[in-house]
Coordinates of C-alpha atoms and ligand atoms in Angstrom, one line a residue:
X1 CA 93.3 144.6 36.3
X2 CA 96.4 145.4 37.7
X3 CA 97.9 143.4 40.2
X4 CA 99.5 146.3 42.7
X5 CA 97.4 149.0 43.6
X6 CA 98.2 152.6 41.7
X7 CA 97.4 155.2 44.3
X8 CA 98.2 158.2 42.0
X9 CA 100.2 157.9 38.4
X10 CA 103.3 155.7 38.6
X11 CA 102.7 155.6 42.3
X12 CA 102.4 151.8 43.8
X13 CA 101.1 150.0 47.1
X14 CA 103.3 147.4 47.5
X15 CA 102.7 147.1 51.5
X16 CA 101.2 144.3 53.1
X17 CA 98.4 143.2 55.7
X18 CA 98.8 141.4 58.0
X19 CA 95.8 139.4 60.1
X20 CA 98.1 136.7 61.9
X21 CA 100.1 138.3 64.6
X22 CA 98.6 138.3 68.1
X23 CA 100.2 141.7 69.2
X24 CA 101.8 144.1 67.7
X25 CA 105.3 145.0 69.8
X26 CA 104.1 142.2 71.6
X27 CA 102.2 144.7 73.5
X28 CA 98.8 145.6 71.8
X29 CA 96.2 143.5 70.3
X30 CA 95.1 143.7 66.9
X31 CA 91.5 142.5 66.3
X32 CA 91.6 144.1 62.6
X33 CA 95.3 143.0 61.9
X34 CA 97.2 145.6 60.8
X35 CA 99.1 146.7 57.1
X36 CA 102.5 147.6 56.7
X37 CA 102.8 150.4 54.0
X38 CA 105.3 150.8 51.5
X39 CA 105.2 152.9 48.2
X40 CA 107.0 152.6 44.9
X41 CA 107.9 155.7 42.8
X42 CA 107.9 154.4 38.9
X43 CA 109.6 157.7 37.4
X44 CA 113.0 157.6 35.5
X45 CA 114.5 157.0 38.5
X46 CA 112.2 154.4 40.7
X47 CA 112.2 155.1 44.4
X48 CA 111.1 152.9 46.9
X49 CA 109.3 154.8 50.2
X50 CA 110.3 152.5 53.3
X51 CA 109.8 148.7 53.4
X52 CA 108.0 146.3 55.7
X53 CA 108.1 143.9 58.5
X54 CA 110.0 140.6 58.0
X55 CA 107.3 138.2 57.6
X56 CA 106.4 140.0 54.1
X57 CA 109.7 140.8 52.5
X58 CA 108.5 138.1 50.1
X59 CA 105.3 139.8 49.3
X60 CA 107.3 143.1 49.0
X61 CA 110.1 141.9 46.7
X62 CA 107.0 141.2 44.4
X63 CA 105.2 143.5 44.3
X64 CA 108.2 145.6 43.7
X65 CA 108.8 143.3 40.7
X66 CA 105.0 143.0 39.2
X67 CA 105.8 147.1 38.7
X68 CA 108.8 147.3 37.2
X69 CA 110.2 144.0 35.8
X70 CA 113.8 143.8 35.4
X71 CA 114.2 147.8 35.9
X72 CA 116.3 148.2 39.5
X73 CA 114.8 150.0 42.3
X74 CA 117.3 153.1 42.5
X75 CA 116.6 154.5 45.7
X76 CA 115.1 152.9 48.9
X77 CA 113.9 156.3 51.0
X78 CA 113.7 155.5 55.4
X79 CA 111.0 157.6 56.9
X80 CA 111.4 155.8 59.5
X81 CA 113.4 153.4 61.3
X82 CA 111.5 151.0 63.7
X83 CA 111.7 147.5 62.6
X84 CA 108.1 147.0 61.4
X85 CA 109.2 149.2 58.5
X86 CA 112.9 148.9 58.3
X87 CA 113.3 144.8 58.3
X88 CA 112.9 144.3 54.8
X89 CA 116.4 146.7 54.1
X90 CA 118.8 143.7 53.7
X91 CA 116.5 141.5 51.4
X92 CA 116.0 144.9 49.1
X93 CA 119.8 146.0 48.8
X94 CA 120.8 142.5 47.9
X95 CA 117.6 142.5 45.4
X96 CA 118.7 145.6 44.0
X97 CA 122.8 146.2 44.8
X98 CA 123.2 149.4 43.5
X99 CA 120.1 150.6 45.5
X100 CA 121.1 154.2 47.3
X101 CA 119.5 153.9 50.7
X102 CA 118.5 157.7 51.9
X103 CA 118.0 159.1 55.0
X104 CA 118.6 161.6 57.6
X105 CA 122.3 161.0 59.9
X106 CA 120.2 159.6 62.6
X107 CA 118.1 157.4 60.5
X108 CA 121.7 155.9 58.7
X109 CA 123.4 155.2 62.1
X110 CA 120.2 152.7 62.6
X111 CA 121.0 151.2 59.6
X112 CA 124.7 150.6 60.7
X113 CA 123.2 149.5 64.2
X114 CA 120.3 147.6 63.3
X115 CA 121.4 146.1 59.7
X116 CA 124.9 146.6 59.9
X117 CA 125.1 148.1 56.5
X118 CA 127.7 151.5 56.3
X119 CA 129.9 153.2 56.3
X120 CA 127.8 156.6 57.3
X121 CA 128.2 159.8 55.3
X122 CA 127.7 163.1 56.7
X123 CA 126.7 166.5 54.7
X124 CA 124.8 165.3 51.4
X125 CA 127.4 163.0 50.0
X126 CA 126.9 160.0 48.3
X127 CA 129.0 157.2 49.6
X128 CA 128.8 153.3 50.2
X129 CA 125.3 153.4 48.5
X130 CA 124.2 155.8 51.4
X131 CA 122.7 159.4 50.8
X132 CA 122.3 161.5 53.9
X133 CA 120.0 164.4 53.9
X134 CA 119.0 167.0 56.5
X135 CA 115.7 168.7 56.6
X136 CA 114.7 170.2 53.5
X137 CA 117.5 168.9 50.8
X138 CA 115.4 167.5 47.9
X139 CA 116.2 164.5 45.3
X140 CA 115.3 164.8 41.8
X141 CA 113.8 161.1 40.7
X142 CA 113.5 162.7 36.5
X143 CA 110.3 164.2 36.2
X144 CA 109.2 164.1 40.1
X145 CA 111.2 166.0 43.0
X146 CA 111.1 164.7 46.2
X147 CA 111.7 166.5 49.7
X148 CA 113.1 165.8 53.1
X149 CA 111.5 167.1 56.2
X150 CA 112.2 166.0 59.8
X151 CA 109.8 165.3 62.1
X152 CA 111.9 164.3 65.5
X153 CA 110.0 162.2 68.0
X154 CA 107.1 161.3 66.2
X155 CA 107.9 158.9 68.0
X156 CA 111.2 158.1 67.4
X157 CA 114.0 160.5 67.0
X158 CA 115.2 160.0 63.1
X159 CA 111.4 160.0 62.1
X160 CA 110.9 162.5 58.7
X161 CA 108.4 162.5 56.2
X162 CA 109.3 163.0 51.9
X163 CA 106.8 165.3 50.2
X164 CA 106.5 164.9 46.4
X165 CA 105.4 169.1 44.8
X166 CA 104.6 167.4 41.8
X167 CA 101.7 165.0 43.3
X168 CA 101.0 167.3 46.2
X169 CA 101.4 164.2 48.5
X170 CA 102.9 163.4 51.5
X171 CA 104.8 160.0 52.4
X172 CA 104.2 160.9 56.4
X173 CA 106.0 157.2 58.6
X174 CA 104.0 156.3 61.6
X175 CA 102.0 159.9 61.6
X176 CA 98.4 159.7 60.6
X177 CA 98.8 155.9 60.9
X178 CA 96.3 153.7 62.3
X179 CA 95.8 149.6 63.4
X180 CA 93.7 147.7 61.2
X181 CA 94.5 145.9 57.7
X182 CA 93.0 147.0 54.3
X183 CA 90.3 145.3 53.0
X184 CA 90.5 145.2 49.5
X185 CA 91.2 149.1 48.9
X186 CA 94.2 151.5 49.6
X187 CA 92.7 154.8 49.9
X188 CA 89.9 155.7 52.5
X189 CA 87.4 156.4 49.6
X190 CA 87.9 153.2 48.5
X191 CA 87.6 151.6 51.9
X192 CA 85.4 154.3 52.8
X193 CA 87.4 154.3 55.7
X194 CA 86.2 157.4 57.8
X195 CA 82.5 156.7 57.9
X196 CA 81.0 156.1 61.6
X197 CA 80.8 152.4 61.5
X198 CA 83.8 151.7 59.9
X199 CA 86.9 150.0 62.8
X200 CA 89.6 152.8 61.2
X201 CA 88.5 156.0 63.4
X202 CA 88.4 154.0 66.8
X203 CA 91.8 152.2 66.1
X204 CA 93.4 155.4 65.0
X205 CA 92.5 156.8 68.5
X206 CA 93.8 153.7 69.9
X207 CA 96.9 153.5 67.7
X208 CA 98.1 157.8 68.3
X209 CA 97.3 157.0 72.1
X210 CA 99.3 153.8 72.4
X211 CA 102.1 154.4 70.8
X212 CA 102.5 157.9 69.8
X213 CA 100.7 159.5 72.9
X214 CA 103.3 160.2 75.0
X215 CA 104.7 162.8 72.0
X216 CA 102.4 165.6 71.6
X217 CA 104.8 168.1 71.8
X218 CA 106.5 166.9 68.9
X219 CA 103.4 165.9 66.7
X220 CA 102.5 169.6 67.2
X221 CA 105.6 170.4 66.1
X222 CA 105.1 168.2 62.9
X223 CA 101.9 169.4 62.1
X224 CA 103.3 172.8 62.2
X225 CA 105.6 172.0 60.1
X226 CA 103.1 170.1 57.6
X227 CA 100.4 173.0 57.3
X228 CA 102.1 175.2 54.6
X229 CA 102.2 172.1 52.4
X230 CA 98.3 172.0 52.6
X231 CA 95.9 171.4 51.3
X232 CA 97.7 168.1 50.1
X233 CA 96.2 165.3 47.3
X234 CA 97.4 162.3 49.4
X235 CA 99.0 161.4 52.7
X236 CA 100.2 157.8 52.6
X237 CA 101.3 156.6 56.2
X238 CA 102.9 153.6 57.4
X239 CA 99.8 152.0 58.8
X240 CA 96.3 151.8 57.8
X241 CA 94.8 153.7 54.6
X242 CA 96.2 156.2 52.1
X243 CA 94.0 159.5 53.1
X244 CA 92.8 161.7 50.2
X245 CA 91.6 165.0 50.2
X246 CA 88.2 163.1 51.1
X247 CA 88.9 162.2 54.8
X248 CA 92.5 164.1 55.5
X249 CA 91.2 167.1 56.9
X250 CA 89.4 165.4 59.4
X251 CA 92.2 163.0 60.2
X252 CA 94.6 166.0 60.8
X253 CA 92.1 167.9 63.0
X254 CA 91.9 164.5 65.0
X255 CA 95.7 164.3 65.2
X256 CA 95.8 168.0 66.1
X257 CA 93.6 167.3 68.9
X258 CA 95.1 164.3 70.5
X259 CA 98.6 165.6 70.3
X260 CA 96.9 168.6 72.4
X261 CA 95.5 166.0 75.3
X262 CA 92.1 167.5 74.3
X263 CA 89.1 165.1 74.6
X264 CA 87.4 163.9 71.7
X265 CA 83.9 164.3 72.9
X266 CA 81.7 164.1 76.6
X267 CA 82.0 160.4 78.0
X268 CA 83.1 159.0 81.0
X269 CA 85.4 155.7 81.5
X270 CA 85.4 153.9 84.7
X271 CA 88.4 151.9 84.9
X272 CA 88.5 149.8 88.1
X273 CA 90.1 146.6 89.4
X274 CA 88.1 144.1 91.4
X275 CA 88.8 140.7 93.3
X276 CA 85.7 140.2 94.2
X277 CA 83.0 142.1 92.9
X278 CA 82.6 144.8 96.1
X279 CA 84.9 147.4 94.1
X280 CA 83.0 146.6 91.0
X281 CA 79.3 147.1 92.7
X282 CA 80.7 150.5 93.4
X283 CA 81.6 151.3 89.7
X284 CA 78.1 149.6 89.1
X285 CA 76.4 152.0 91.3
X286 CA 78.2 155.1 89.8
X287 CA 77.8 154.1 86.3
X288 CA 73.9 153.7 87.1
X289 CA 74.2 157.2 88.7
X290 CA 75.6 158.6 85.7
X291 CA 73.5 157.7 83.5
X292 CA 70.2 158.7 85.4
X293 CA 71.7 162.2 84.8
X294 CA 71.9 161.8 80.9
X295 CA 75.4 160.6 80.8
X296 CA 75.2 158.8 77.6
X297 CA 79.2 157.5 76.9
X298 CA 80.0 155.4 79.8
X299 CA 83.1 153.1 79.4
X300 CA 83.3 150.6 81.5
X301 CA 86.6 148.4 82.2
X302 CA 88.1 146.3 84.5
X303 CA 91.0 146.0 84.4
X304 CA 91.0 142.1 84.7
X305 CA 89.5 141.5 81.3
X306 CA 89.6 145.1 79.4
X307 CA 93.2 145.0 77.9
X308 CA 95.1 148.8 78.7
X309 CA 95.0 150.0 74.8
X310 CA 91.7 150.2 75.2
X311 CA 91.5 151.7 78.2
X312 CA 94.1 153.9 77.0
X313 CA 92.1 154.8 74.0
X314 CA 89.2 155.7 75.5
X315 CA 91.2 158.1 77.7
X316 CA 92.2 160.4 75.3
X317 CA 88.9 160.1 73.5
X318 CA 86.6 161.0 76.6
X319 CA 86.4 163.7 78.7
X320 CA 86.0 162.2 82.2
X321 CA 87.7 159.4 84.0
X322 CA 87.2 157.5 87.5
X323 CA 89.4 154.9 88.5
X324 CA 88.0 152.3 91.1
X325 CA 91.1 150.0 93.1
X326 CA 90.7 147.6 96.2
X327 CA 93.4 148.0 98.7
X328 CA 96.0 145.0 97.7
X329 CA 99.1 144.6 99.6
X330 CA 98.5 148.3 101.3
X331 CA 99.0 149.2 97.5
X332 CA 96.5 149.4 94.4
X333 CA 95.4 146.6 92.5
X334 CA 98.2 145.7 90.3
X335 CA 96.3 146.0 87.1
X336 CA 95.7 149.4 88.3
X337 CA 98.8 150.3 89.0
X338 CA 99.5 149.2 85.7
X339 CA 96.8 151.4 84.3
X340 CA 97.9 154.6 86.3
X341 CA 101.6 153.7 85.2
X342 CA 100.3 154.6 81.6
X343 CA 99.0 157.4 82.0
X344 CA 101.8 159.0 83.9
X345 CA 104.0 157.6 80.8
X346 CA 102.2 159.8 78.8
X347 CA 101.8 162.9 80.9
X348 CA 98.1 163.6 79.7
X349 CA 97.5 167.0 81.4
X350 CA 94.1 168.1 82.9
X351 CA 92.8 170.7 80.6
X352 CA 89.5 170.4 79.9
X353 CA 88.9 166.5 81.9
X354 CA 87.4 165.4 84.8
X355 CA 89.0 162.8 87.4
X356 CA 87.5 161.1 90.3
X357 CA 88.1 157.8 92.5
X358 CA 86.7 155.3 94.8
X359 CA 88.2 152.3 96.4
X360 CA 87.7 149.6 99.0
X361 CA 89.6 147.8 101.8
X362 CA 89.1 145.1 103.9
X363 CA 91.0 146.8 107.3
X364 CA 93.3 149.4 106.5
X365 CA 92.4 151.1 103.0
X366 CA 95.1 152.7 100.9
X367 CA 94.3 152.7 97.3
X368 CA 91.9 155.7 97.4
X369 CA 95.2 157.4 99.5
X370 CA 97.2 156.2 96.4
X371 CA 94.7 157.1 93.6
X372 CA 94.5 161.0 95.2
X373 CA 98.4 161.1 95.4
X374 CA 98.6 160.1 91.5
X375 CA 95.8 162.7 90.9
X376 CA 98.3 165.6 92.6
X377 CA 101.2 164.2 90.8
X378 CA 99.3 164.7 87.4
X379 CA 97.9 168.1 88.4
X380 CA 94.5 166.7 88.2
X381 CA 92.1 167.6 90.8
X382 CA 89.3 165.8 91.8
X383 CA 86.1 166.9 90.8
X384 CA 84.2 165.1 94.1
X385 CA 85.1 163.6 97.4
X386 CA 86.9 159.6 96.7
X387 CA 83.8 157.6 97.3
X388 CA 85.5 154.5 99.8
X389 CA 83.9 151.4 100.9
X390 CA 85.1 149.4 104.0
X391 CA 84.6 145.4 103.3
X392 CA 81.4 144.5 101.6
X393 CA 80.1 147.7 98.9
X394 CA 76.1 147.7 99.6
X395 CA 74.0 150.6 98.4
X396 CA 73.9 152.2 101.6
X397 CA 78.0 152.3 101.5
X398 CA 78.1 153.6 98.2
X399 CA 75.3 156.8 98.0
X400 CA 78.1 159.3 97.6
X401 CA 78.4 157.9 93.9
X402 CA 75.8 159.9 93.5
X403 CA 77.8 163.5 94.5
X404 CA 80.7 162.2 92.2
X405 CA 78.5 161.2 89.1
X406 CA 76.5 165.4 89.6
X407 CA 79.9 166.6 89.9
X408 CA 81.1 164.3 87.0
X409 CA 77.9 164.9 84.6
X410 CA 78.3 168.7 84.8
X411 CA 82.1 169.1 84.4
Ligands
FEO501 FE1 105.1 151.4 62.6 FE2 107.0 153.2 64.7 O1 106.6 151.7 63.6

């Protein structure tokens, strides 16, 4: 058996997974780890597509080397730039000196700024072991031919993808990526990664709407430009598993859909803060009168305990959201602040979702005042009356759940 996975003739997995780091940018949990992708090209020339993060250069270097022995890597190809991918760059050029590093004039400055390796070219010349390209120049490895194609903002601005004709596939950075390591396989038939109960389709959500969800302009964009290469053998991301014709088409029309804002399917998340339980008794109470009217999907957080990727997630996956606050400082609840912070970050726009509030105050209430302003800003309107409780939240207080949950369950 061979040691490095072949993903398609004389193409390698050399990437890594990794199931140590608590959060990844220090910002987003990772209960299935994560993998850092990189591919090797084995033609007459041997091309290596982007690196990985720091702690694996080791594991990188080889793999690299379990491939192709003594041979040099001739060309190291940057899809993208951010450091989870791009940290390996030094360790690899002094591996292979006479390595040409390729990329787009944005991507190169990076490498100056972030690596310190230059001088830059401009146009397509080689110089200083640097090849810039612009969108659409190709590179002839022998018998493959690979091509350039920028993708700005997705979600950085040097981001581009390299198409190979000759394998119909698609080396695509960050886009189609997702959280969660490989287990064993590469490819989603081999992880039969797209089935129901399998973590990939959840954390891909939770991946695009994290990181990439403020950019759905520019994934449009990308797509766009992606669809005349179609239908495609392969798309190999960054993160997460190498999609086949098996479960790509599904994985596109999910991308298409979240870089559109559109909801995923019918559910409603309830995303409150509580101190002490009154503000949650009211999200108790409306959950309850949700699902007495055959609301099945109810995601409850508070904001205490459910960490914001999550909540985040289940944004762009459902069509409905209620936020709950107590009045805190004549503000919102910090975590919800937070929480409302996010979503303005990443401008989701109404079309096709349903908003309400409710809040609670001890003596002068302001966080259902605040939650209706953020509604106007976002151009959301409310689909009921805020429900607001004064001091303790008893049943009596909170009946007008019940006009928020009818107006919820049939919007
Ligand atoms: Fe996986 Fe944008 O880095």
């Amino acid at each position: 058996m061979k040691r490095v996975t072949e993903i398609a003739p004389g193409i390698h997995y050399v990437g890594a997974n990794d199931r140590t780091k608590h959060r990844f940018e220090g910002l987003w949990p990772l209960p299935h780890g994560v993998s850092y992708n990189a591919y090797l090209i084995d033609d007459e020339r041997v091309a290596l597509i982007d690196t990985i993060d720091a702690a694996f250069t080791e594991r990188l270097l080889g793999s690299i080397r379990e491939v192709i022995g003594d041979r040099p890597v001739d060309y190291l190809i940057i899809n993208h730039m951010e450091p989870d991918h791009s940290a390996s760059i030094h360790a690899v050029r002094q591996a292979w000196p006479e390595i040409t590093i390729v990329g787009n004039a944005k991507t190169l400055q990076m490498v100056e700024g972030f690596y310190g390796i230059g001088p830059v070219g401009s146009g397509a010349a080689l110089e200083a072991g640097m090849l810039t390209v612009a969108d659409g120049d190709t590179l002839s490895l022998g018998v493959r031919e690979l091509s350039f194609h920028l993708i700005p903002m997705v979600h950085w601005p040097e981001t581009m993808v390299t198409y190979c004709a000759q394998d119909r596939l698609v080396f695509s950075g960050d886009a189609f990526g997702t959280f969660g390591a490989l287990d064993g396989g590469v490819t989603d038939v081999q992880l039969d990664a797209w089935r129901q109960t399998s973590y990939f389709p959840d954390e891909m959500v939770r991946y695009y709407s994290n990181i990439v969800g403020k950019y759905g302009g520019p994934v449009q964009r990308a797509i766009e430009k992606l669809r005349p290469l179609l239908p495609l053998a392969m798309v190999c991301p960054t993160h997460g598993p190498v999609w086949t014709s098996h479960a790509f088409p599904a994985v596109l029309d999910l991308y298409d859909r979240m870089s559109r804002y559109e909801p995923l399917e019918k559910g409603v998340v309830i995303a409150y803060g509580s101190m002490y339980g009154n503000t949650e008794q009211t999200a108790e109470r409306l959950a309850r009168e949700l699902a007495a009217r055959g609301v099945r999907r109810i995601a409850m957080h508070n904001l205490s305990s459910s960490h914001a990727s999550f909540v985040l997630r289940d944004i762009f996956k459902y069509n409905a959201l209620v936020i709950g606050s107590p009045t805190y400082n004549m503000n919102l609840y910090p975590e919800v602040q937070a929480l409302i912070d996010d979503i303005e970050l990443r401008g989701i726009p109404a079309g096709g979702r349903v908003f309400g509030c409710f809040g609670g105050f001890t003596w002068a209430g302001a966080a259902v005042k605040k939650l209706t302003e953020f509604a106007g800003r976002m151009g959301w309107e409310l689909a009921a009356p805020p429900v607001e409780v004064k001091q303790g939240s008893t049943p009596a207080k909170t009946d007008s759940c019940a006009d928020l949950a009818e107006a919820i369950s049939v919007g």
